[in-house]
CSV table of C-alpha atoms and ligand atoms in Angstrom, one decimal:
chain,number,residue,atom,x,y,z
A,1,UNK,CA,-21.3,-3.9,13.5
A,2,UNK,CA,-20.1,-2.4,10.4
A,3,UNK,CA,-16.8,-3.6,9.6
A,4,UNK,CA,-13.4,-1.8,7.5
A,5,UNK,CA,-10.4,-3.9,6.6
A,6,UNK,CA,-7.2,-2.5,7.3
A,7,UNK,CA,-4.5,-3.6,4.6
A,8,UNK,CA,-1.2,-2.5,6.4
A,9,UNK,CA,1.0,-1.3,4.1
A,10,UNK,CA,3.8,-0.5,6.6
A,11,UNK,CA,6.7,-3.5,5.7
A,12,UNK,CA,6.4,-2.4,2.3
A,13,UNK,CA,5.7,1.1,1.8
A,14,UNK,CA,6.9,2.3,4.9
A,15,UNK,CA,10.1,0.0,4.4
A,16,UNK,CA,10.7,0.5,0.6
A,17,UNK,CA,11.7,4.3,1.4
A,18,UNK,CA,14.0,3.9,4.1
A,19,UNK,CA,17.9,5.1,4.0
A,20,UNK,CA,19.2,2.7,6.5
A,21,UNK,CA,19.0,-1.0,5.7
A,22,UNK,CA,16.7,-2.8,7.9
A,23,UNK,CA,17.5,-6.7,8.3
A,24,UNK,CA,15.5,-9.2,7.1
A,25,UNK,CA,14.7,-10.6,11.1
A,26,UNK,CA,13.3,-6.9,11.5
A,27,UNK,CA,11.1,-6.8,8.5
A,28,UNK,CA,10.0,-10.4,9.7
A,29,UNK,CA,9.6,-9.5,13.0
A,30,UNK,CA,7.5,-6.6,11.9
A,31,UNK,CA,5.1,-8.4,9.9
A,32,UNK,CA,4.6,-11.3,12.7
A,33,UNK,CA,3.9,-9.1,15.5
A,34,UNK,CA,1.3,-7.2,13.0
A,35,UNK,CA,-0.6,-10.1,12.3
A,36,UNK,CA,-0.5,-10.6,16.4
A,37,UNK,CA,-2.1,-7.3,16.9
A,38,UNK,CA,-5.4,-8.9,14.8
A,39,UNK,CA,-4.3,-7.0,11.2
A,40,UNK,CA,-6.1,-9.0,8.7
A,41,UNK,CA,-3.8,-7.8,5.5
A,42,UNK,CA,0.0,-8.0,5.7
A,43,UNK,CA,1.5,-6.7,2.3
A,44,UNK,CA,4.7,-8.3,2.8
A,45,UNK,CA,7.5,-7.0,0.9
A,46,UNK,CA,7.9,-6.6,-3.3
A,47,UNK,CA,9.5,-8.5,-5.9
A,48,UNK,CA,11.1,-5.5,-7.6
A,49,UNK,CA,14.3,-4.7,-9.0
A,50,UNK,CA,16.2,-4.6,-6.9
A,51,UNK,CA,18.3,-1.9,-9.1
A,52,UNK,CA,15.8,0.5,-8.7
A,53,UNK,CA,14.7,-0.6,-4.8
A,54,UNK,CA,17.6,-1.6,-2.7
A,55,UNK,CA,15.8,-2.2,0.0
A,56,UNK,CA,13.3,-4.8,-1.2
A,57,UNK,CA,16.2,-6.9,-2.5
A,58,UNK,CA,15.4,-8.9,0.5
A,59,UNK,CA,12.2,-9.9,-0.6
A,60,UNK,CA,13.0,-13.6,-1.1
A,61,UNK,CA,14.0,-14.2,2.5
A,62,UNK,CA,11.0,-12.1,4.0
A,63,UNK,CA,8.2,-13.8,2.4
A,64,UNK,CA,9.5,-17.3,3.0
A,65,UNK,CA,10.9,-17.0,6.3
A,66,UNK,CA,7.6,-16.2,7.6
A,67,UNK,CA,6.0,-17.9,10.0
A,68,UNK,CA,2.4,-17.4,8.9
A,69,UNK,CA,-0.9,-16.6,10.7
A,70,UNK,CA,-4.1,-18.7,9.4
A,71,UNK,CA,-6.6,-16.6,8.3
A,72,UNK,CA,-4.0,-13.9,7.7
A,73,UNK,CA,-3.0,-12.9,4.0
A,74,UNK,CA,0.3,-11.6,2.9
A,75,UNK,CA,0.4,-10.1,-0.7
A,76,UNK,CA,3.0,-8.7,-2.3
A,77,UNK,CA,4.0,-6.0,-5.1
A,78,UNK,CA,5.2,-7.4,-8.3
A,79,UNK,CA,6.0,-5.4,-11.4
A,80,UNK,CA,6.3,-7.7,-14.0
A,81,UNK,CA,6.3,-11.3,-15.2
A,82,UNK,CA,9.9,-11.8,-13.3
A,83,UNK,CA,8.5,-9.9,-10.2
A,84,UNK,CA,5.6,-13.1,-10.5
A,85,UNK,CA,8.0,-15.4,-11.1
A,86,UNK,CA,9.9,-14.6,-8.2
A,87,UNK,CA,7.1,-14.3,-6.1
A,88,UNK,CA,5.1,-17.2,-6.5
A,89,UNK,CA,8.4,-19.1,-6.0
A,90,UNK,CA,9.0,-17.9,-2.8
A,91,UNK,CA,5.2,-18.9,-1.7
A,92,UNK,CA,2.8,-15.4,-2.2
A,93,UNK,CA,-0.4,-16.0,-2.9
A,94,UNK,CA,-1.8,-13.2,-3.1
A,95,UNK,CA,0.0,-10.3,-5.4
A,96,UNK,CA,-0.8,-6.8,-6.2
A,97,UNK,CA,0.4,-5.0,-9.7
A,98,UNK,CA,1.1,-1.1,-9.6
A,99,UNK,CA,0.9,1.8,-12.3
A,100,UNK,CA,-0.4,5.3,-11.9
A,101,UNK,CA,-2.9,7.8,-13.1
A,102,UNK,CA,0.4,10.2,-14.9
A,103,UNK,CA,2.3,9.2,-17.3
A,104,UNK,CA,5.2,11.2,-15.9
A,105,UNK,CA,5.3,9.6,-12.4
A,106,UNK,CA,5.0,6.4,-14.4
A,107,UNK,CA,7.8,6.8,-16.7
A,108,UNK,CA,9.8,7.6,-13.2
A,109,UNK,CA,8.6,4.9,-11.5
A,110,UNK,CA,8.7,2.0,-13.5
A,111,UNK,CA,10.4,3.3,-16.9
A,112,UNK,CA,7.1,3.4,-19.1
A,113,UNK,CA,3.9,5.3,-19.3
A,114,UNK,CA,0.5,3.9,-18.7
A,115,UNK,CA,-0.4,2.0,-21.7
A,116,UNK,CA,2.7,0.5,-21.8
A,117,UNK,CA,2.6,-0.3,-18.1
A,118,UNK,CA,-1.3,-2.0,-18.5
A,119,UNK,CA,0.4,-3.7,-21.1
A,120,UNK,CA,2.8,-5.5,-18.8
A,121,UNK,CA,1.1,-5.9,-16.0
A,122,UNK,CA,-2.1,-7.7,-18.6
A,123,UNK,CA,0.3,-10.9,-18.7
A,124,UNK,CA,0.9,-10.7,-15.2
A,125,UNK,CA,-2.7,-10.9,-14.1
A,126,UNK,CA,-3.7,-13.2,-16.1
A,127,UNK,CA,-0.8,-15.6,-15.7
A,128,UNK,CA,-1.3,-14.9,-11.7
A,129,UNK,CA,-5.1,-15.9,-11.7
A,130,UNK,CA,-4.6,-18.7,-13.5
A,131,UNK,CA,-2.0,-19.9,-11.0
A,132,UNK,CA,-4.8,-19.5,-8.1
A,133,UNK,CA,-3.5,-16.3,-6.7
A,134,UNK,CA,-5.6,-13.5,-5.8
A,135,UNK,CA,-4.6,-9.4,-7.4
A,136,UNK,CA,-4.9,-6.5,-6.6
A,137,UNK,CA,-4.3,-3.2,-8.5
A,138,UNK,CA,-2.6,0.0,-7.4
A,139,UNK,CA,-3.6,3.6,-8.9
A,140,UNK,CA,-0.8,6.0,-7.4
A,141,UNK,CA,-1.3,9.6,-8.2
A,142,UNK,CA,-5.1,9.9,-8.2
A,143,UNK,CA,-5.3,13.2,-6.4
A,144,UNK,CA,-1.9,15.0,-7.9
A,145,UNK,CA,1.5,13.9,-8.9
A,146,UNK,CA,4.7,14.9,-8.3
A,147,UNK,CA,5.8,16.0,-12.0
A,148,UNK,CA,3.2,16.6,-14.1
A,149,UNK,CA,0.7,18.4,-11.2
A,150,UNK,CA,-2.9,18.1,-12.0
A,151,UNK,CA,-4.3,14.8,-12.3
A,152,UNK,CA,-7.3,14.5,-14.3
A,153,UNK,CA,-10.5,12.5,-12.7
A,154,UNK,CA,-11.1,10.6,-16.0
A,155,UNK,CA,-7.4,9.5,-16.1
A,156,UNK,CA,-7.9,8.0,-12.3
A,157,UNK,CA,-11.1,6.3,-13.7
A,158,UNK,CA,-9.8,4.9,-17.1
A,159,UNK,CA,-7.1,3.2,-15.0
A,160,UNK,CA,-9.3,1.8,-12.4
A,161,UNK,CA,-11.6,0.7,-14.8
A,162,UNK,CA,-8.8,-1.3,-17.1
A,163,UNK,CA,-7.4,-2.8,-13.7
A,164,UNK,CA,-10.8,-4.1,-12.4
A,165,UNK,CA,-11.6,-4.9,-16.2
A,166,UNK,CA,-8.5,-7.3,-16.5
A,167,UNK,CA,-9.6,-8.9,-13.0
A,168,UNK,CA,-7.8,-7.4,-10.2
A,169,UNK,CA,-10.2,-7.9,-7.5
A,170,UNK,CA,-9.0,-5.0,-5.6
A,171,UNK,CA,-8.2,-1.5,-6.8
A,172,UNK,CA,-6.4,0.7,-4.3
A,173,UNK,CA,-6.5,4.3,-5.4
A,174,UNK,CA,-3.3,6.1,-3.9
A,175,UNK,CA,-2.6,10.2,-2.7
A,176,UNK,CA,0.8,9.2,-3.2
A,177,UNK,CA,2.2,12.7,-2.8
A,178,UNK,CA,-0.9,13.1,0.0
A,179,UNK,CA,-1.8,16.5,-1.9
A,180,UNK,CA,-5.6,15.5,-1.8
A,181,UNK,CA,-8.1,17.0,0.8
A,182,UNK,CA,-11.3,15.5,1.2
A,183,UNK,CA,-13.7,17.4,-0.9
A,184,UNK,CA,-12.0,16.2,-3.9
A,185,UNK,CA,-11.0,12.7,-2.6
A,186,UNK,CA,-14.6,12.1,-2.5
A,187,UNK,CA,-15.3,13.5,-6.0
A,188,UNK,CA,-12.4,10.8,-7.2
A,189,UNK,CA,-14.0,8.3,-5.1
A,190,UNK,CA,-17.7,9.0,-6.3
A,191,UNK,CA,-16.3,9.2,-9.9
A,192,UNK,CA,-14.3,5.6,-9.7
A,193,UNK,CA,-17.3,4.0,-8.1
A,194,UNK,CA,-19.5,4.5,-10.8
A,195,UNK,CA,-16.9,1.8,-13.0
A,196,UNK,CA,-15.8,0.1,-10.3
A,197,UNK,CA,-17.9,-1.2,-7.1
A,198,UNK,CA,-17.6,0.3,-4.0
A,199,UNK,CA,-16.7,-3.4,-2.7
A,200,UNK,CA,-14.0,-3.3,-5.0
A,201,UNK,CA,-12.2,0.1,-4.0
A,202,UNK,CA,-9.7,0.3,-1.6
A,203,UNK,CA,-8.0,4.2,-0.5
A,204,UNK,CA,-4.5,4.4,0.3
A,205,UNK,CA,-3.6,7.9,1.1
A,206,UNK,CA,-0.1,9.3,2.9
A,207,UNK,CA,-0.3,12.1,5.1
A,208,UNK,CA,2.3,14.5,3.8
A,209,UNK,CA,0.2,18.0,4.5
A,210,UNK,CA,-1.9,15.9,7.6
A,211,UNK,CA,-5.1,15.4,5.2
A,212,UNK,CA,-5.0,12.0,5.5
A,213,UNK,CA,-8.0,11.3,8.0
A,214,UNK,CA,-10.0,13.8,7.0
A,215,UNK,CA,-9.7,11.8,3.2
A,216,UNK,CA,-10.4,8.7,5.3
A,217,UNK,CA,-13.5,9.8,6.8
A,218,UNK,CA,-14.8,11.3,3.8
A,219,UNK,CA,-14.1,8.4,1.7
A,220,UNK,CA,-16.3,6.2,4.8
A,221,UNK,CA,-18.8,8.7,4.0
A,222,UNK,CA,-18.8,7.4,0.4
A,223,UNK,CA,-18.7,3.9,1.4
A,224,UNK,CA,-15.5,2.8,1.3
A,225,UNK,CA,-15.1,-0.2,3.6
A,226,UNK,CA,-11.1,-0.6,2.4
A,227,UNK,CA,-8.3,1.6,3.9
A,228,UNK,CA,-4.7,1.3,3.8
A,229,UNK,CA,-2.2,2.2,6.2
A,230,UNK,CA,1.1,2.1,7.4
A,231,UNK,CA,2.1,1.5,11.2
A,232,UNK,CA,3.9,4.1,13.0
A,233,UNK,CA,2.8,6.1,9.8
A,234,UNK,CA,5.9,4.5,8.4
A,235,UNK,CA,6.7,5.5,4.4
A,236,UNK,CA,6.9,7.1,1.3
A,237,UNK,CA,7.6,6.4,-2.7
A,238,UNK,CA,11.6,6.8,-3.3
A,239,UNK,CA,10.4,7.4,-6.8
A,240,UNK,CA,7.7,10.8,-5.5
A,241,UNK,CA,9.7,13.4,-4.2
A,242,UNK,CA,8.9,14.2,-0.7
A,243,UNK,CA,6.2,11.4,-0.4
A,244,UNK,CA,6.3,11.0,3.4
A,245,UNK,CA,4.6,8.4,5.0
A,246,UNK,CA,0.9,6.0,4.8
A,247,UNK,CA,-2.0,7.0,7.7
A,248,UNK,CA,-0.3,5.6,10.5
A,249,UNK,CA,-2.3,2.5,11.2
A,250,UNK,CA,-3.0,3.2,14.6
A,251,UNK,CA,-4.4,6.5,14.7
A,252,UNK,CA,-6.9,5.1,11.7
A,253,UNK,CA,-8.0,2.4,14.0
A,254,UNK,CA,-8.2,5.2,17.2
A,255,UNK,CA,-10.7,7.3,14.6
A,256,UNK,CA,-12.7,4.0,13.1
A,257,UNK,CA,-13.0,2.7,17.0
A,258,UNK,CA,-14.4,5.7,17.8
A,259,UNK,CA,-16.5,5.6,15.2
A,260,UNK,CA,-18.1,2.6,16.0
A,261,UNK,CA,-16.4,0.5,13.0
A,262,UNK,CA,-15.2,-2.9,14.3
A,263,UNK,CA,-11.4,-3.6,12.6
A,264,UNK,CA,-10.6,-6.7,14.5
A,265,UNK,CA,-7.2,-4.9,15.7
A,266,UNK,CA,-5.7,-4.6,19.2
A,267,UNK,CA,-4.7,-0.9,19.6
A,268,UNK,CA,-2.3,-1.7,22.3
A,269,UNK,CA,-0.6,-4.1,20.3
A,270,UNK,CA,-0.3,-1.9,17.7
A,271,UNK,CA,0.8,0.9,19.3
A,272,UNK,CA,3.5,-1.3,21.3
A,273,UNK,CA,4.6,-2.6,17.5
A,274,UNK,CA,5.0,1.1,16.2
A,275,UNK,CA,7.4,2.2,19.1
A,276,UNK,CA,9.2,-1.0,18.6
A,277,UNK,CA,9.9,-0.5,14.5
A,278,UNK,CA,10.2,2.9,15.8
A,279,UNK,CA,12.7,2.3,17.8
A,280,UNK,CA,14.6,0.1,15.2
A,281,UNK,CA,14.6,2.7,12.6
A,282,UNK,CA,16.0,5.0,15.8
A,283,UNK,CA,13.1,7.5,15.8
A,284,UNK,CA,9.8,8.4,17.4
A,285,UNK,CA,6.5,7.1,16.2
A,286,UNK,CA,5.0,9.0,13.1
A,287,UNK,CA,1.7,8.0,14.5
A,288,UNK,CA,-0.3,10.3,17.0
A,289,UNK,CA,-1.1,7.6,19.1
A,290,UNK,CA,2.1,6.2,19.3
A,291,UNK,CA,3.2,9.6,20.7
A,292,UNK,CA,0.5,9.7,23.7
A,293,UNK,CA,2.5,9.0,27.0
A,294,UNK,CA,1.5,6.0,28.8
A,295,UNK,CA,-1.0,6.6,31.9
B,1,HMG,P1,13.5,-1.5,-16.2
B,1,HMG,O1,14.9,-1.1,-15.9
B,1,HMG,O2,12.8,-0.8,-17.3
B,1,HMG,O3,13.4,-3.1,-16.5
B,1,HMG,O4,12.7,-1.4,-14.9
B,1,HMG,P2,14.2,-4.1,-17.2
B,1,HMG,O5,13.2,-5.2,-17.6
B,1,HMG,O6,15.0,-3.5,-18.3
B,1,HMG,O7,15.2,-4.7,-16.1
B,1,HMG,C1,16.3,-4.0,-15.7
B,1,HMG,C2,17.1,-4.9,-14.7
B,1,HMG,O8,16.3,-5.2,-13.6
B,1,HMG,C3,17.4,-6.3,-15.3
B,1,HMG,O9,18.6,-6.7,-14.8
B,1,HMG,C4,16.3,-7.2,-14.9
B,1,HMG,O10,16.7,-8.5,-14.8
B,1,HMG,C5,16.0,-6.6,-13.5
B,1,HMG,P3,20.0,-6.7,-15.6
B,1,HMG,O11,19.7,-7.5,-16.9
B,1,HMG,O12,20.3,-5.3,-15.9
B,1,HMG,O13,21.0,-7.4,-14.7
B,1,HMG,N1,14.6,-6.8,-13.1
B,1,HMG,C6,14.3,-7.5,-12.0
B,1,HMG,N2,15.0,-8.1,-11.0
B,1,HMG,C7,14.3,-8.6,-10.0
B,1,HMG,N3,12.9,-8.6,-9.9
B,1,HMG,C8,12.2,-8.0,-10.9
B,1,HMG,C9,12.9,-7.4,-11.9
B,1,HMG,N4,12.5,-6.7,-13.0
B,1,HMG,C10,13.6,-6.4,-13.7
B,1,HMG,N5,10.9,-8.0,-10.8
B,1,HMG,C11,10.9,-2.1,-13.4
B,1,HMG,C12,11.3,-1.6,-14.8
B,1,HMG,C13,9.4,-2.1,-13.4
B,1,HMG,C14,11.4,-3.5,-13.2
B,1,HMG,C15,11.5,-1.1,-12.4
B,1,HMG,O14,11.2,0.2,-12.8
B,1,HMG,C16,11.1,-1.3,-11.0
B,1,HMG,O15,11.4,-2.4,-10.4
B,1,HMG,N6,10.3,-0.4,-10.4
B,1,HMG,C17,9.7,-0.5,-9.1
B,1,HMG,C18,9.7,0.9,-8.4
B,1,HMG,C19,9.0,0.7,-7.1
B,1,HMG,O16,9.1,-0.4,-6.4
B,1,HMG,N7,8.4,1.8,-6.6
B,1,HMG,C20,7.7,1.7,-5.3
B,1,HMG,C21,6.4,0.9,-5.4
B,1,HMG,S1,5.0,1.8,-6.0
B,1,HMG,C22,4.4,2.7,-4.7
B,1,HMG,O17,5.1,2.8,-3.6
B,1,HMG,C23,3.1,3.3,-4.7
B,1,HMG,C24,2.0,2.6,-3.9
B,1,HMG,O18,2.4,2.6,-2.5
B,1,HMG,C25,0.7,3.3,-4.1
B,1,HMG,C26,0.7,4.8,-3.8
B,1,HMG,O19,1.2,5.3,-2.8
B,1,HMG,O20,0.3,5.5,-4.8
B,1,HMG,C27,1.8,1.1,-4.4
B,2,MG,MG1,2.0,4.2,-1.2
């Protein structure tokens, strides 16, 4: 059967945005019952500043105080050489550097603009690989962003491109304001994958005006066997202005089930772990499924 991998995003993305401080023993707790429910891709947490991300300042005690699943991989989000640094000391191997297809959302995000950010994160990849750790790159903004508006195709391309080009294996083009719909996510899709394989590609899209799916499917259409999502929908960029949260993981594995695409997940499972984070975080499920009363 034809097969999509699920990288959940939700201990990170979901995580990064929220107001309340979630304990370390939560995040970890997340993240292990995840990997029970069959997810393949666990990003973990990120090694920013914690200056500009409170609530990744824990990243340190997550990563290593993991009990980890064989055959499970746990990346995380570094920003820069100390980002590496820390991470590789507390055990990641697998990392994934971030910059964006706008300049503006850049400059907000992490304090430069894109050739200043490729610039820094050059060092990292290469110092990375040749420490044996496997990287992936994120595009952000590559259907609209939240300051400058319009995001030009060729921009989401020439960022892709210089990512895969310095050897991230993985390029993971994010709707991180989720403005896209699926007419032109395709047409970003299609226009990425003539510089960057399809194998390569990865779509990460939130679903702040409910598009999300219908981007999914389209993107399947395309041949995109790499999705990202968030359990419980959990998420958001604090530096994106109402940037809600990732395709809930669930409902994604609902629609790829349906479809007939294996994921190697355990919906049950899942859904139990989004009411329980739920729960913690002292709300309902953002997912769908999540929602659907118990027979
Ligand atoms: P800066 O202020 O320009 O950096 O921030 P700096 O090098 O001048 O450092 C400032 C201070 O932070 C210094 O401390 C550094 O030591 C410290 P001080 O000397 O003032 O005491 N610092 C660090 N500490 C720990 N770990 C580090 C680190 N780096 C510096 N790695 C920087 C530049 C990139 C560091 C900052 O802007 C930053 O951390 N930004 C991250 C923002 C972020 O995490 N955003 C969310 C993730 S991206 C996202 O969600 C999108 C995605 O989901 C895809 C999508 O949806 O599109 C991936
Ligand atoms: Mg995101």
């Amino acid at each position: 059967m034809d097969r999509v991998r699920i990288v959940e995003v939700g201990a990170r993305d979901g995580l990064q945005n929220e107001a309340a401080r979630v304990p370390a023993a939560v995040k970890i707790e997340l993240i292990e019952r995840l990997a029970n429910a069959g997810l393949p891709v666990i990003e973990a947490t990120s090694f920013v500043s914690p200056k500009w991300v409170p609530q990744m300042a824990d990243a340190t005690e997550v990563l290593a105080g993991l009990h980890r699943k064989p055959g499970v991989s746990y990346p995380v989000l570094v920003p820069n050489l100390q980002g590496l640094e820390r991470a590789h000391q507390a055990g990641a191997d697998h990392v994934a550097v971030f910059t964006a297809a706008s300049d503006a959302f850049n400059r907000k995000n992490i304090n430069c603009d894109i050739a200043a950010s490729l610039l820094r994160i050059k060092p990292v990849v290469d110092r990375a690989r040749a420490a044996g750790l496997s990287v992936r790159g994120y595009v952000s903004c590559v259907l609209g962003c939240p300051y400058q508006g319009e995001v030009q195709v060729s921009d989401v391309v020439r960022v892709a491109a210089a990512l895969a080009q310095m050897g991230c294996e993985e390029i993971s083009l994010g709707d991180t304001i989720g403005v896209g719909t699926p007419g032109k996510a395709r047409a970003m899709l299609r226009a990425v994958a003539e510089a960057v394989p399809m194998a390569r590609i990865a779509v990460h899209f939130h679903d702040t005006r409910g598009q999300a799916l219908a981007n999914i499917y389209a993107c399947l259409e395309e041949g995109a066997r790499s999705v990202d999502a968030s359990v419980a929908g959990l998420g958001g960029c604090p530096y994106a202005r109402g940037a809600t949260g990732n395709v809930a993981t669930e409902d994604l594995v609902y629609m790829l089930q349906g479809m007939g695409l294996e994921t190697g997940v355990d919906l049950d499972a899942l859904i139990e772990t989004g009411r329980w984070i739920s729960n913690k975080l002292g709300r309902e499920p953002a997912s769908k499924l999540g929602r659907v009363k118990k027979s």
